[in-house]
Amino acid sequence: MKKRYYLLLPLAFVIFTCCQNPDQKTGDKRFEVTTDETATSSKEKSAVPDLVFYNLFSPVDVDRVINEKNGHFNAEFLNSVNNATRYTDSYKMALNLGVYGADLSYLWIYDQTQQAFNYLATIQALTEKLDIPKDFVDFTLLSVEHNSDEIDTLKSIARDAYAATDRYLKGSERENAAVLILLGGWIESLHIALNLYQETDSKLAGKILTQKYSLNSLINMVQNQHDDLKMSEYLLLLKKLNDAFGSFESKLSPSDIEIDTVNKTIKIKEGTRLDIKPVAFAELKQQVATLRAHIVD
């Protein structure tokens, strides 16, 4: 049987952040982060045409997985499957399709197989309500059990499934749904990362900070749906979140960044030092929580 998975791509960010091993410790109230974040390679880009945005949910993040899990599993980070019945309009359903996709990968990372089955069923139910063909969400217990502990396989399946679904939605003139799914997955990923964050974890801090480039991409994508009044509501919330990212004090200059407009990638040069005030994470976490509540409630 051909196996297909849907909505795992937004979890590339979660997979990276959950599996990091925080090895840089400091008691300072401010610390410097040395980072090297690349959105995607040219080789991988050719395999995912039109889907890779600047630093946004790139599958290459999975390649940076460190075997040590970051902290312990916490079910409170997730959006309960019991909330799915609340989502009766297409906007909420699309957003939470992304949210549940992110939660699903978090569950797999921590080997929460039984809960993962419940999230798979919820994803299937939402896709049916959104009239997405069943072929794109053909989950089976056998396929989940066979691939749930194989990160590379999940990465490949996620890339293919997301590309196919994205093309279907855009081909059906439902690009707003594709954007909302991406938005929901990204917010949930950032929500999980911020809840995993500890003040001394400079690696995770750097990863979170680079998500401001993902946010810029999301804002542009939502702005492109300017004829949709409902999308304008989410645009305002994203701009407030952008202000929170702006509260970070950094020494990142244009010379520290490499932008490839052809392959749509952003790379922060290796060795770049980011001066971060950890107190800014509290404001960022609050803004993410506000936006997430707007999505999941």
Coordinates of N, CA and C in Angstrom, one line a residue, residues 111-240:
D111 N 8.0 9.3 21.3 CA 7.5 7.9 21.3 C 6.1 7.8 21.9
Q112 N 5.3 8.8 21.8 CA 3.9 8.7 22.3 C 3.0 8.1 21.2
T113 N 3.2 6.9 20.9 CA 2.5 6.2 19.8 C 1.0 6.2 19.9
Q114 N 0.5 5.9 21.1 CA -1.0 5.8 21.2 C -1.6 7.2 21.0
Q115 N -1.1 8.2 21.6 CA -1.6 9.5 21.4 C -1.5 10.0 20.0
A116 N -0.4 9.6 19.3 CA -0.2 9.9 17.9 C -1.3 9.4 17.1
F117 N -1.8 8.2 17.4 CA -2.9 7.6 16.6 C -4.2 8.5 16.7
N118 N -4.4 9.1 17.9 CA -5.6 9.9 18.1 C -5.4 11.2 17.3
Y119 N -4.2 11.7 17.2 CA -4.0 12.9 16.4 C -4.1 12.7 14.9
L120 N -3.7 11.5 14.5 CA -3.8 11.1 13.1 C -5.3 11.1 12.7
A121 N -6.1 10.5 13.6 CA -7.5 10.4 13.4 C -8.2 11.8 13.3
T122 N -7.7 12.7 14.1 CA -8.2 14.1 14.1 C -7.8 14.8 12.9
I123 N -6.6 14.6 12.4 CA -6.1 15.2 11.2 C -7.0 14.7 10.0
Q124 N -7.2 13.4 10.0 CA -8.1 12.8 8.9 C -9.5 13.5 8.9
A125 N -10.0 13.6 10.1 CA -11.4 14.2 10.2 C -11.4 15.6 9.7
L126 N -10.4 16.4 10.0 CA -10.4 17.8 9.6 C -10.2 17.9 8.1
T127 N -9.3 17.1 7.5 CA -9.1 17.1 6.1 C -10.4 16.7 5.3
E128 N -11.1 15.8 5.9 CA -12.4 15.4 5.2 C -13.4 16.6 5.2
K129 N -13.4 17.3 6.4 CA -14.3 18.5 6.4 C -13.8 19.6 5.5
L130 N -12.5 19.7 5.2 CA -12.0 20.7 4.3 C -12.1 20.2 2.8
D131 N -12.6 19.0 2.6 CA -12.8 18.5 1.3 C -11.4 18.3 0.6
I132 N -10.4 17.9 1.4 CA -9.1 17.5 0.8 C -9.2 16.0 0.5
P133 N -8.9 15.6 -0.7 CA -9.0 14.1 -1.1 C -8.4 13.2 -0.1
K134 N -9.0 12.1 0.2 CA -8.5 11.1 1.2 C -7.1 10.6 0.8
D135 N -6.8 10.6 -0.5 CA -5.5 10.1 -0.9 C -4.3 10.9 -0.3
F136 N -4.6 12.1 0.1 CA -3.5 12.9 0.7 C -3.3 12.6 2.2
V137 N -4.2 11.9 2.8 CA -4.1 11.6 4.2 C -4.4 10.2 4.5
D138 N -3.8 9.3 3.7 CA -4.1 7.9 3.8 C -3.2 7.3 4.9
F139 N -3.6 7.5 6.1 CA -2.9 7.0 7.2 C -3.3 5.5 7.5
T140 N -2.4 4.7 7.9 CA -2.7 3.4 8.4 C -1.8 3.1 9.6
L141 N -2.3 2.2 10.5 CA -1.6 1.9 11.7 C -0.2 1.3 11.3
L142 N -0.2 0.4 10.2 CA 1.0 -0.2 9.8 C 2.0 0.8 9.4
S143 N 1.6 1.8 8.6 CA 2.6 2.7 8.1 C 3.1 3.6 9.2
V144 N 2.3 3.9 10.2 CA 2.8 4.7 11.3 C 3.8 3.9 12.1
E145 N 3.5 2.7 12.4 CA 4.4 1.9 13.2 C 5.7 1.6 12.5
H146 N 5.6 1.5 11.2 CA 6.8 1.2 10.4 C 7.8 2.4 10.3
N147 N 7.2 3.6 10.3 CA 8.1 4.8 10.0 C 8.2 5.8 11.2
S148 N 7.5 5.5 12.3 CA 7.4 6.5 13.4 C 8.8 6.8 14.0
D149 N 9.7 5.8 14.0 CA 11.0 6.1 14.6 C 12.1 6.3 13.6
E150 N 11.7 6.6 12.3 CA 12.7 6.8 11.3 C 12.6 8.3 10.8
I151 N 13.4 9.1 11.4 CA 13.3 10.6 11.1 C 13.5 10.8 9.6
D152 N 14.5 10.2 9.0 CA 14.8 10.5 7.6 C 13.6 10.1 6.7
T153 N 13.0 9.0 7.0 CA 11.8 8.5 6.3 C 10.7 9.5 6.4
L154 N 10.4 9.9 7.7 CA 9.4 10.9 7.9 C 9.6 12.2 7.2
K155 N 10.9 12.6 7.2 CA 11.2 13.8 6.5 C 10.9 13.7 5.0
S156 N 11.2 12.6 4.4 CA 11.0 12.4 3.0 C 9.5 12.4 2.7
I157 N 8.8 11.6 3.5 CA 7.3 11.5 3.3 C 6.6 12.9 3.5
A158 N 7.1 13.6 4.5 CA 6.5 14.9 4.8 C 6.7 15.9 3.7
R159 N 7.9 15.9 3.1 CA 8.2 16.7 2.0 C 7.2 16.4 0.8
D160 N 7.1 15.2 0.5 CA 6.3 14.8 -0.7 C 4.8 15.0 -0.4
A161 N 4.4 14.7 0.8 CA 2.9 14.9 1.1 C 2.6 16.4 1.2
Y162 N 3.4 17.2 1.8 CA 3.1 18.6 1.8 C 3.1 19.2 0.4
A163 N 4.1 18.8 -0.4 CA 4.1 19.4 -1.8 C 2.8 19.0 -2.5
A164 N 2.4 17.8 -2.4 CA 1.2 17.3 -3.1 C 0.0 18.1 -2.6
T165 N -0.2 18.2 -1.3 CA -1.3 18.9 -0.7 C -1.3 20.3 -1.1
D166 N -0.2 21.0 -1.0 CA 0.0 22.4 -1.3 C -0.5 22.6 -2.7
R167 N 0.0 21.8 -3.6 CA -0.4 21.9 -5.1 C -1.9 21.8 -5.3
Y168 N -2.4 20.8 -4.5 CA -3.9 20.6 -4.7 C -4.7 21.8 -4.2
L169 N -4.3 22.4 -3.1 CA -5.1 23.5 -2.6 C -4.9 24.7 -3.5
K170 N -3.7 25.0 -4.0 CA -3.5 26.1 -4.9 C -4.2 25.9 -6.2
G171 N -4.1 24.6 -6.7 CA -4.8 24.3 -7.9 C -6.3 24.4 -7.9
S172 N -6.8 24.3 -6.6 CA -8.3 24.4 -6.4 C -8.6 25.9 -6.0
E173 N -7.7 26.8 -6.2 CA -7.9 28.2 -5.9 C -8.2 28.3 -4.4
R174 N -7.5 27.6 -3.6 CA -7.7 27.6 -2.1 C -6.3 27.9 -1.4
E175 N -5.6 28.9 -2.0 CA -4.3 29.2 -1.5 C -4.4 29.7 -0.1
N176 N -5.5 30.4 0.3 CA -5.6 30.8 1.7 C -5.6 29.7 2.7
A177 N -6.2 28.5 2.3 CA -6.1 27.4 3.2 C -4.7 26.9 3.3
A178 N -4.0 26.8 2.2 CA -2.6 26.4 2.3 C -1.8 27.3 3.2
V179 N -2.0 28.6 3.1 CA -1.3 29.6 4.0 C -1.7 29.4 5.5
L180 N -2.9 29.1 5.7 CA -3.4 29.0 7.1 C -2.8 27.7 7.7
I181 N -2.7 26.6 7.0 CA -2.2 25.4 7.5 C -0.7 25.6 7.9
L182 N 0.0 26.4 7.0 CA 1.4 26.7 7.3 C 1.5 27.5 8.5
L183 N 0.6 28.5 8.6 CA 0.6 29.4 9.8 C 0.4 28.7 11.1
G184 N -0.6 27.8 11.1 CA -1.0 27.0 12.3 C 0.2 26.2 12.7
G185 N 0.8 25.5 11.8 CA 2.0 24.6 12.1 C 3.1 25.4 12.6
W186 N 3.4 26.6 12.1 CA 4.5 27.4 12.5 C 4.3 27.9 13.9
I187 N 3.1 28.4 14.2 CA 2.8 29.0 15.5 C 2.9 27.9 16.6
E188 N 2.4 26.7 16.3 CA 2.5 25.6 17.2 C 3.9 25.2 17.5
S189 N 4.7 25.2 16.4 CA 6.1 24.8 16.5 C 6.8 25.8 17.4
L190 N 6.6 27.1 17.2 CA 7.2 28.2 18.0 C 6.7 28.1 19.4
H191 N 5.5 27.8 19.6 CA 4.9 27.6 21.0 C 5.6 26.5 21.7
I192 N 5.8 25.4 21.1 CA 6.5 24.3 21.7 C 7.9 24.7 22.1
A193 N 8.6 25.3 21.1 CA 10.0 25.7 21.3 C 10.2 26.6 22.5
L194 N 9.3 27.6 22.6 CA 9.4 28.6 23.6 C 9.1 28.0 25.0
N195 N 8.2 26.9 25.0 CA 8.0 26.2 26.3 C 9.1 25.3 26.7
L196 N 9.9 24.9 25.7 CA 11.0 24.1 26.0 C 12.2 24.9 26.4
Y197 N 12.2 26.2 26.0 CA 13.3 27.1 26.2 C 13.7 27.3 27.7
Q198 N 15.0 27.2 28.0 CA 15.5 27.5 29.3 C 16.5 28.6 29.0
E199 N 16.7 29.5 30.0 CA 17.5 30.7 29.8 C 18.9 30.4 29.4
T200 N 19.5 29.3 29.8 CA 20.8 28.9 29.5 C 21.0 28.2 28.2
D201 N 19.9 27.9 27.5 CA 20.0 27.1 26.3 C 20.2 28.1 25.1
S202 N 21.5 28.4 24.8 CA 21.8 29.3 23.8 C 21.5 28.8 22.4
K203 N 21.6 27.5 22.2 CA 21.3 26.9 20.8 C 19.8 27.1 20.5
L204 N 19.0 26.8 21.4 CA 17.5 27.0 21.2 C 17.2 28.4 21.0
A205 N 17.8 29.3 21.8 CA 17.5 30.7 21.7 C 17.9 31.2 20.3
G206 N 19.0 30.8 19.8 CA 19.4 31.2 18.4 C 18.4 30.7 17.4
K207 N 17.9 29.4 17.6 CA 17.0 28.9 16.6 C 15.6 29.7 16.6
I208 N 15.2 30.0 17.8 CA 14.0 30.8 18.0 C 14.1 32.1 17.3
L209 N 15.2 32.8 17.6 CA 15.5 34.1 17.0 C 15.4 34.1 15.5
T210 N 16.0 33.1 14.9 CA 16.0 33.1 13.4 C 14.6 32.9 12.8
Q211 N 13.6 32.6 13.7 CA 12.3 32.4 13.2 C 11.6 33.7 12.8
K212 N 12.3 34.8 13.1 CA 11.8 36.1 12.6 C 11.8 36.2 11.1
Y213 N 12.7 35.5 10.5 CA 12.7 35.4 9.0 C 11.5 34.6 8.5
S214 N 11.2 33.5 9.2 CA 10.0 32.8 8.8 C 8.7 33.7 9.0
L215 N 8.7 34.5 10.0 CA 7.6 35.3 10.2 C 7.4 36.3 9.1
N216 N 8.6 36.9 8.7 CA 8.5 37.8 7.5 C 7.9 37.1 6.3
S217 N 8.2 35.9 6.1 CA 7.6 35.1 4.9 C 6.1 35.0 5.1
L218 N 5.7 34.6 6.4 CA 4.3 34.4 6.6 C 3.5 35.7 6.4
I219 N 4.1 36.8 6.9 CA 3.4 38.1 6.8 C 3.2 38.4 5.3
N220 N 4.2 38.2 4.5 CA 4.1 38.4 3.0 C 3.0 37.5 2.4
M221 N 3.0 36.2 2.8 CA 2.0 35.3 2.3 C 0.6 35.7 2.7
V222 N 0.4 36.1 3.9 CA -0.9 36.5 4.3 C -1.4 37.8 3.6
Q223 N -0.4 38.7 3.5 CA -0.7 40.0 2.8 C -1.2 39.7 1.3
N224 N -0.7 38.6 0.7 CA -1.0 38.3 -0.6 C -2.5 37.9 -0.7
Q225 N -3.1 37.6 0.4 CA -4.5 37.2 0.5 C -5.4 38.4 0.9
H226 N -5.0 39.6 0.4 CA -5.6 40.8 0.8 C -7.1 41.0 0.5
D227 N -7.6 40.2 -0.4 CA -9.0 40.2 -0.7 C -9.9 39.5 0.3
D228 N -9.2 38.8 1.2 CA -9.9 38.0 2.2 C -9.9 38.7 3.5
L229 N -11.0 39.2 3.9 CA -11.1 40.0 5.1 C -10.7 39.3 6.4
K230 N -11.0 38.0 6.4 CA -10.6 37.2 7.6 C -9.1 37.1 7.7
M231 N -8.4 37.0 6.6 CA -7.0 36.9 6.6 C -6.4 38.2 7.2
S232 N -7.0 39.3 7.0 CA -6.5 40.6 7.5 C -6.5 40.5 9.1
E233 N -7.4 39.8 9.7 CA -7.4 39.6 11.1 C -6.1 38.9 11.6
Y234 N -5.7 37.9 10.9 CA -4.5 37.2 11.2 C -3.2 38.0 10.9
L235 N -3.3 38.8 9.9 CA -2.2 39.7 9.5 C -1.9 40.7 10.6
L236 N -2.9 41.2 11.3 CA -2.7 42.1 12.4 C -2.0 41.4 13.6
L237 N -2.4 40.2 13.8 CA -1.8 39.4 14.9 C -0.4 39.1 14.6
L238 N -0.1 38.8 13.4 CA 1.3 38.5 13.0 C 2.2 39.7 13.1
K239 N 1.6 40.9 12.8 CA 2.4 42.1 12.9 C 2.7 42.4 14.4
K240 N 1.8 42.1 15.3 CA 2.1 42.3 16.7 C 3.2 41.3 17.1

